[in-house]
Short mmCIF file of C-alpha atoms and ligand atoms in Angstrom, two decimals:
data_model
loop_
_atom_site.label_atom_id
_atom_site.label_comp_id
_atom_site.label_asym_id
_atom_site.label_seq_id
_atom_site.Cartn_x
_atom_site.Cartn_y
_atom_site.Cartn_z
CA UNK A 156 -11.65 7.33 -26.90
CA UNK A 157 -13.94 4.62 -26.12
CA UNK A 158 -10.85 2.58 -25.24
CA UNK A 159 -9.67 5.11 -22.56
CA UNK A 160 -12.95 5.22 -21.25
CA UNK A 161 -12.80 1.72 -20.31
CA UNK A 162 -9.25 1.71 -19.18
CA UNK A 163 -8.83 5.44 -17.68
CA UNK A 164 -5.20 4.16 -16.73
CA UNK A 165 -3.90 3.09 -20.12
CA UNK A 166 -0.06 4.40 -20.58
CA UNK A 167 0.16 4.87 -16.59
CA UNK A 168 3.39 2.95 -15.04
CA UNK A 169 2.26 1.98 -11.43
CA UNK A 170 4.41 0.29 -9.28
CA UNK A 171 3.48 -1.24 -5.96
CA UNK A 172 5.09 -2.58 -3.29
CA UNK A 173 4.35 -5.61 -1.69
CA UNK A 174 2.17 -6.97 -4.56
CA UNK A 175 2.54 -10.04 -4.49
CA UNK A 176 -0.42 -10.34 -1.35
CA UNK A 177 -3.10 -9.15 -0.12
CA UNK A 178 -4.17 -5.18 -0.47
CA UNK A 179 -1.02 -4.94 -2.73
CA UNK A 180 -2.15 -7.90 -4.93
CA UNK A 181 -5.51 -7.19 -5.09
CA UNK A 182 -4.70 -3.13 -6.20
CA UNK A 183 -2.31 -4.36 -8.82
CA UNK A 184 -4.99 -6.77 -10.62
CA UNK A 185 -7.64 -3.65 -10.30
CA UNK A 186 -5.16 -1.49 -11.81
CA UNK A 187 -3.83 -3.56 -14.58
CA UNK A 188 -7.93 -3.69 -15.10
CA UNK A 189 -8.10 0.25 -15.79
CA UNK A 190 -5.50 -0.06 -18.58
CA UNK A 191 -2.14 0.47 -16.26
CA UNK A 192 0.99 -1.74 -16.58
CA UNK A 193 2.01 -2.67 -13.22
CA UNK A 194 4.78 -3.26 -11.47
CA UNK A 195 4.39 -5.55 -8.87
CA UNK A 196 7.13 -5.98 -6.36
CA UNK A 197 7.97 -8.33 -3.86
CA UNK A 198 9.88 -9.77 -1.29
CA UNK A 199 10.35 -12.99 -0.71
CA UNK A 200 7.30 -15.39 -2.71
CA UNK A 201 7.89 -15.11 -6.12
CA UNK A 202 5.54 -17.52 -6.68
CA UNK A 203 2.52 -15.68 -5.20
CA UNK A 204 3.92 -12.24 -7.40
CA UNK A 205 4.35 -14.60 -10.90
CA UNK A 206 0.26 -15.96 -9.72
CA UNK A 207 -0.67 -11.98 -9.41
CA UNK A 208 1.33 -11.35 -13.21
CA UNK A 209 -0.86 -14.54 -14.84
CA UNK A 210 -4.10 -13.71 -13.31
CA UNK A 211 -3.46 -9.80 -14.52
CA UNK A 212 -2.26 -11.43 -18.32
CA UNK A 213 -4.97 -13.88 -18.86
CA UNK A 214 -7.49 -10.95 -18.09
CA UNK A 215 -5.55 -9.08 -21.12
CA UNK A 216 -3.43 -6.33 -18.83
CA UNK A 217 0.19 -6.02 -18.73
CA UNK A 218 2.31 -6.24 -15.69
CA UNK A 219 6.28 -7.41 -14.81
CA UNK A 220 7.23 -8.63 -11.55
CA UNK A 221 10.53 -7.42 -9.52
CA UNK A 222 12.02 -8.36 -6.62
CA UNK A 223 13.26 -6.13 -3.85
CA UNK A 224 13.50 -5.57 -0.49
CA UNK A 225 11.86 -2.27 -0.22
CA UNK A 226 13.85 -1.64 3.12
CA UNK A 227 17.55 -1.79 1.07
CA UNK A 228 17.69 1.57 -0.83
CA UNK A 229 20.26 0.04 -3.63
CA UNK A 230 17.69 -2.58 -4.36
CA UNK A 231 15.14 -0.43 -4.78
CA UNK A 232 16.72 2.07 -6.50
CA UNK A 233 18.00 -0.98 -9.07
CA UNK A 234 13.82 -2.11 -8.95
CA UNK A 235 12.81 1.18 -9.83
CA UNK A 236 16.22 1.60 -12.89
CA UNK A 237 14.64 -1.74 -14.09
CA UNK A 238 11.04 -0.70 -14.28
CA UNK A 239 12.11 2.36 -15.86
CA UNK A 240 14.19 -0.36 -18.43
CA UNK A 241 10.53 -2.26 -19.08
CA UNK A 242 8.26 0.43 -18.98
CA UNK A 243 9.09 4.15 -18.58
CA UNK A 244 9.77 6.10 -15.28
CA UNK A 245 7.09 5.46 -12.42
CA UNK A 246 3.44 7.16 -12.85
CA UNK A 247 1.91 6.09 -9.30
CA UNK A 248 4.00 4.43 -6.65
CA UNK A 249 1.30 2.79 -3.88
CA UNK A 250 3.73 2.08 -0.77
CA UNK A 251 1.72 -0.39 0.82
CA UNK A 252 4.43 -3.39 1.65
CA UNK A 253 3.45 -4.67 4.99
CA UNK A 254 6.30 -5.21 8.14
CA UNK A 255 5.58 -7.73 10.91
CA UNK A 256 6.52 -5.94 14.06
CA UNK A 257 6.64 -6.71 17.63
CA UNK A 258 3.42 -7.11 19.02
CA UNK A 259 3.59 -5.90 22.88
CA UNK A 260 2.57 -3.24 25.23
CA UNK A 261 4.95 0.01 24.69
CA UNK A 262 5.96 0.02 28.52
CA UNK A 263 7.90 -3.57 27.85
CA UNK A 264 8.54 -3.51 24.04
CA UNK A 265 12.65 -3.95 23.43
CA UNK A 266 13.95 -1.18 21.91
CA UNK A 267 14.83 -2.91 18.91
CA UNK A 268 11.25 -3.85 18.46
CA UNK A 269 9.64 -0.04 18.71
CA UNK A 270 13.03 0.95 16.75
CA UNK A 271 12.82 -1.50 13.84
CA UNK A 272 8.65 -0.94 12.94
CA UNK A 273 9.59 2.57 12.43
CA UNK A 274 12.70 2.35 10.61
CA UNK A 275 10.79 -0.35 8.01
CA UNK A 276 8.12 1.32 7.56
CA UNK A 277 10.06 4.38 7.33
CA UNK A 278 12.94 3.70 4.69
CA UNK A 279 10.48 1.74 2.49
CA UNK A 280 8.73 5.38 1.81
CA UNK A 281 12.28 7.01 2.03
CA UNK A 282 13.72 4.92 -0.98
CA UNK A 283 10.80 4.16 -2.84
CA UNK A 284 9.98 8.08 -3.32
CA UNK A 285 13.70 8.90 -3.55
CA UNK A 286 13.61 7.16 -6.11
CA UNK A 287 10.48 7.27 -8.57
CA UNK A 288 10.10 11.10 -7.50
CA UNK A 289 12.76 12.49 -10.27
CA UNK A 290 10.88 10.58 -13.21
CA UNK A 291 7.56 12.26 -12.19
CA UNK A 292 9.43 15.43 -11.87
CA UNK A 293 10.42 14.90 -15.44
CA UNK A 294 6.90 13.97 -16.24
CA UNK A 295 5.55 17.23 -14.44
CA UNK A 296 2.83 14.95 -13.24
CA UNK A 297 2.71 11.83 -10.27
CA UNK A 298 1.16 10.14 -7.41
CA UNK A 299 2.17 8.44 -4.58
CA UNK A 300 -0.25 6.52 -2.34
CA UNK A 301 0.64 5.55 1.37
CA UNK A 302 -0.91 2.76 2.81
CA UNK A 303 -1.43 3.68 6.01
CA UNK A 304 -3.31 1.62 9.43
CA UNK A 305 -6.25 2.71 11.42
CA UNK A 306 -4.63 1.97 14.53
CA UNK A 307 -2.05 4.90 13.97
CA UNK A 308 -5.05 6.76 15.25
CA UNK A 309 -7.50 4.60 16.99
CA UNK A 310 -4.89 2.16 18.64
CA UNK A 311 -5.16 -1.36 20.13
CA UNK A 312 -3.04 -2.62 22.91
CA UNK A 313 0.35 -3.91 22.12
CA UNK A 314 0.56 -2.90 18.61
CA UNK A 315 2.05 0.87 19.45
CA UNK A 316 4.97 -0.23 17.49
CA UNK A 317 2.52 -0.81 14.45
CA UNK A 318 0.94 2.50 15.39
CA UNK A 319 4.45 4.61 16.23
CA UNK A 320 5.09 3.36 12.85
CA UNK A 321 2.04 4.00 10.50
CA UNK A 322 1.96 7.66 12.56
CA UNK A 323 5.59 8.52 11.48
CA UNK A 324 4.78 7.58 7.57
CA UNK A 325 1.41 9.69 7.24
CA UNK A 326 3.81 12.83 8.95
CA UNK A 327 6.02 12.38 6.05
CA UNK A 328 3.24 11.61 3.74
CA UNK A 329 1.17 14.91 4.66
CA UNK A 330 5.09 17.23 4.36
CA UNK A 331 5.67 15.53 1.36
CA UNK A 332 2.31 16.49 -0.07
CA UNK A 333 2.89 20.16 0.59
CA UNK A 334 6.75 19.75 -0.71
CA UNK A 335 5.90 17.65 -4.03
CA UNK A 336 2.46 19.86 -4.87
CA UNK A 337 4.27 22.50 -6.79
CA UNK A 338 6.05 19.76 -8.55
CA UNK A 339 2.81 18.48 -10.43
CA UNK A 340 2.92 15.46 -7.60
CA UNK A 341 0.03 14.26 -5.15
CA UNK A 342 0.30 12.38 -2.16
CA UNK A 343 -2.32 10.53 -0.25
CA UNK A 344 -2.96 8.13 2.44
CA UNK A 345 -5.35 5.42 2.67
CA UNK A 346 -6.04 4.48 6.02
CA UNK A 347 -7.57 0.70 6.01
CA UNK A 348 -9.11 -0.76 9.21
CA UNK A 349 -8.55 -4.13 10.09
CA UNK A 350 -8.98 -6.03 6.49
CA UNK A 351 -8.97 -10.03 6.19
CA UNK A 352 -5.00 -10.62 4.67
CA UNK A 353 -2.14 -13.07 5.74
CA UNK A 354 -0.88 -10.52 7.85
CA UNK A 355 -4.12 -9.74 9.94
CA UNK A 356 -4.78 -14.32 9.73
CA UNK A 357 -2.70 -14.31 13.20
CA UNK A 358 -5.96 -12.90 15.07
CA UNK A 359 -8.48 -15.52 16.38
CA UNK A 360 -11.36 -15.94 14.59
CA UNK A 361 -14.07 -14.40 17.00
CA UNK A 362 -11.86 -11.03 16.82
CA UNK A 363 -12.42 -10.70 13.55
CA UNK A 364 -16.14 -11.48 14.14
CA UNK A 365 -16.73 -8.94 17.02
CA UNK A 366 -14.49 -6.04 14.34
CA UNK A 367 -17.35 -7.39 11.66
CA UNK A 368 -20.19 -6.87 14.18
CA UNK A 369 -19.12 -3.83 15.32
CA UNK A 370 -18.97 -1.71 12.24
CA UNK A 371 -21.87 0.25 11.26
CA UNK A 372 -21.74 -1.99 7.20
CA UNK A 373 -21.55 -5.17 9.91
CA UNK A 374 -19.31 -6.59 7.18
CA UNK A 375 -15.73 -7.93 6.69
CA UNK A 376 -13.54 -6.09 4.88
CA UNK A 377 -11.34 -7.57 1.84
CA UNK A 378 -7.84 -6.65 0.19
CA UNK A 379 -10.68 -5.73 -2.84
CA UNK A 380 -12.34 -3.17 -1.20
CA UNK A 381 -9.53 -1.39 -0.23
CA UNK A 382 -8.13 -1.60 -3.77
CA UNK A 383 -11.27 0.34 -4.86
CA UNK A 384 -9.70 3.38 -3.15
CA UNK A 385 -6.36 2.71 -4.38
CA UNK A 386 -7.23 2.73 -7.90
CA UNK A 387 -9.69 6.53 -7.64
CA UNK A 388 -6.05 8.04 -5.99
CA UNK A 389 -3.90 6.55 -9.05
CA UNK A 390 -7.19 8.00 -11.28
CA UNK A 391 -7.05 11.83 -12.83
CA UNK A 392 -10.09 11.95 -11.01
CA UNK A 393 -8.38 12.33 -8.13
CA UNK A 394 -5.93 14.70 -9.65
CA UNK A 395 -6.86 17.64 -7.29
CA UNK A 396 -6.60 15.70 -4.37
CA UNK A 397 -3.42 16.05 -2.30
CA UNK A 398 -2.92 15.45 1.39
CA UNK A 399 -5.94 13.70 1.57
CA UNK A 400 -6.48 10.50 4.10
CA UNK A 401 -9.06 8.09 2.96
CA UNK A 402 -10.27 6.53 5.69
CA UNK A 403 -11.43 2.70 4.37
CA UNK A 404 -13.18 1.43 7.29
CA UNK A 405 -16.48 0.12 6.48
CA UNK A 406 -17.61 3.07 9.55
CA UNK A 407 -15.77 1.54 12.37
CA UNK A 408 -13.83 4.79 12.67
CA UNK A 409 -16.75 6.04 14.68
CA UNK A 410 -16.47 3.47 17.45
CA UNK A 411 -14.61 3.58 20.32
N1 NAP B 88 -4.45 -6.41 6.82
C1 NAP B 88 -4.86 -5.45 7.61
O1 NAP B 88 -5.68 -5.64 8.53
C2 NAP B 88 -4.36 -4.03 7.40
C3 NAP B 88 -5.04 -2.99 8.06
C4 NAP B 88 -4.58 -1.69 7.89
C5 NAP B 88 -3.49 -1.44 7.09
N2 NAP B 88 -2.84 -2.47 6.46
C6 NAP B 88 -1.69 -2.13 5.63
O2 NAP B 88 -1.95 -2.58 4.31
C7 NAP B 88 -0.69 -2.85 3.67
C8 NAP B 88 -0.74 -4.26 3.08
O3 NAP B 88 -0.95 -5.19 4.13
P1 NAP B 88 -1.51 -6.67 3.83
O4 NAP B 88 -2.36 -7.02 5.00
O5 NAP B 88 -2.10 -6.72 2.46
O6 NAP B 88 -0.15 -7.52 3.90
P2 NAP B 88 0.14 -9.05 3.48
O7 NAP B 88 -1.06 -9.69 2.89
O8 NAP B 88 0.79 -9.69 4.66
O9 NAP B 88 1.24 -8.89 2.31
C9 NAP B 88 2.46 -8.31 2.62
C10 NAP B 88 3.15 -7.91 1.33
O10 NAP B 88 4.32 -7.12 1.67
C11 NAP B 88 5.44 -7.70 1.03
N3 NAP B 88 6.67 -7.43 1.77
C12 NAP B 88 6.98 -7.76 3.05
N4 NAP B 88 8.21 -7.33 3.37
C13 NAP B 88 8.69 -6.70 2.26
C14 NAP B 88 9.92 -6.07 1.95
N5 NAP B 88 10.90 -5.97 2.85
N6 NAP B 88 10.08 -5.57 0.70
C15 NAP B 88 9.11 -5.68 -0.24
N7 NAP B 88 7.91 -6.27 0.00
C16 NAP B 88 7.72 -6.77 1.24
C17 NAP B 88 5.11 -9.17 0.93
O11 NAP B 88 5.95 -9.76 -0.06
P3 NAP B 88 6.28 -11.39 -0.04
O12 NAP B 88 5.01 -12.03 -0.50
O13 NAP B 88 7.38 -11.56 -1.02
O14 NAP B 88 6.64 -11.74 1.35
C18 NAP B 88 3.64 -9.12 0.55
O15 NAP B 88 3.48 -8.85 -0.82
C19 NAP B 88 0.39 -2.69 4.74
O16 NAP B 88 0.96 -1.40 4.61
C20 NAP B 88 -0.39 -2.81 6.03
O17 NAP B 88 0.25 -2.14 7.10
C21 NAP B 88 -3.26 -3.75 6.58
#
């Protein structure tokens, strides 16, 4: 008793995608903290996923890494076979993997560019609940977490693609919530303003500073305070919650 106290997520399989940086790195050590065993997918830097799996051993948790490219639906439907294999079937699944896009005002973005946000973005939600959704079916119990962006609804110039994008997935997130309820399955969005990662490191250092000075905490935020949130939605204290979108922005969602 006193053990599940400490680790509320003991005997939960959580699998996350894109966990080898950043928000998905930093969940997946929190997690494996709470008792979980994760599964902590990546792409292409094995290296930076086997460095997530050590740090998450030597602090006594229990964790696998597996490659896929969350975008292929037979890779992640082998992923999701093989953490089934190691584990059991998939508890949580936290889509979070994060797709460089092209960056440029929607009136002269190629098509290709606007296209290909959406459709990454798109299919990595597509296959990865296609295919953990059955085992939670058979579990009569799951969650799935979207990582969403802030700028789906407070946008910047020349990231509509981004935007287009993170829009589309929190549509199918909020249908999927009222389809999977019945099912014993939540699904939730967190919505993370800008957060200090390798794939917000492209923006010059007095943006970030102006985004720091502008929010009402007047601080930075880090892949670890968004994991906070991810780890309540994977929690049964969040099992009532369903359609929800946590909005992780350190206030800035009431500037304009
Ligand atoms: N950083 C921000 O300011 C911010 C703000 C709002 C929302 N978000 C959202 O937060 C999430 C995480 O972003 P982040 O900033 O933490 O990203 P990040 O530090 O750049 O890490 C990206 C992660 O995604 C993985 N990945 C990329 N393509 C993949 C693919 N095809 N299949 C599987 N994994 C793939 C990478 O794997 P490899 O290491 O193998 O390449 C890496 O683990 C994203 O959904 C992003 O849109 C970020």
């Amino acid at each position: 008793m006193e053990h599940k106290r400490h680790r509320p997520l003991t005997g939960k399989v959580i699998l996350i995608t894109g966990a080898s940086r950043g928000i998905g790195a930093a969940a997946a050590k929190r997690l494996a903290r709470l008792g979980a065993s994760l599964a902590i997918n990546y792409n292409q830097r094995r290296d930076r996923a086997l460095a997530v799996l050590d740090e998450i051993e030597k602090a006594g948790g229990e964790g696998m890494v597996f490659q896929a490219d969350v975008t292929q639906k037979k890779q992640v439907d082998e992923m999701v076979g093989a953490v089934r294999d190691k584990f059991s079937a998939v508890d949580v699944l936290v889509n979070n993997a994060y797709f460089p896009f092209e960056v440029s005002p929607l009136h002269q973005i190629s098509w290709d560019g606007l296209a290909e946000a959406t459709r990454r973005e798109i299919s990595a939600l597509y296959n990865c609940t296609q295919a953990s959704v059955p085992g939670m079916i058979e579990k009569k119990k799951g969650k799935i977490v979207v990582i969403s962006s802030r700028l789906a609804q407070q946008p910047l110039p020349r990231m509509g693609a981004y935007a287009a994008a993170k829009a589309a997935l929190e549509a199918m997130a909020n249908t999927m919530a009222i389809e999977l309820g019945p099912l014993g399955i939540t699904v939730n969005v967190v919505t993370p303003a800008f957060t200090l990662t390798d794939a917000s490191s492209i923006m010059p250092d007095d943006f970030k500073e102006r985004i720091r000075q502008s929010r009402p905490l007047r601080k930075h935020l880090y892949p670890e305070d968004v994991a906070g949130t991810i780890a309540f939605l994977a929690s049964d204290a969040a099992d009532m919650l369903t359609g929800s979108n946590v909005l992780v922005t350190g206030g800035s969602h009431f500037q304009i």
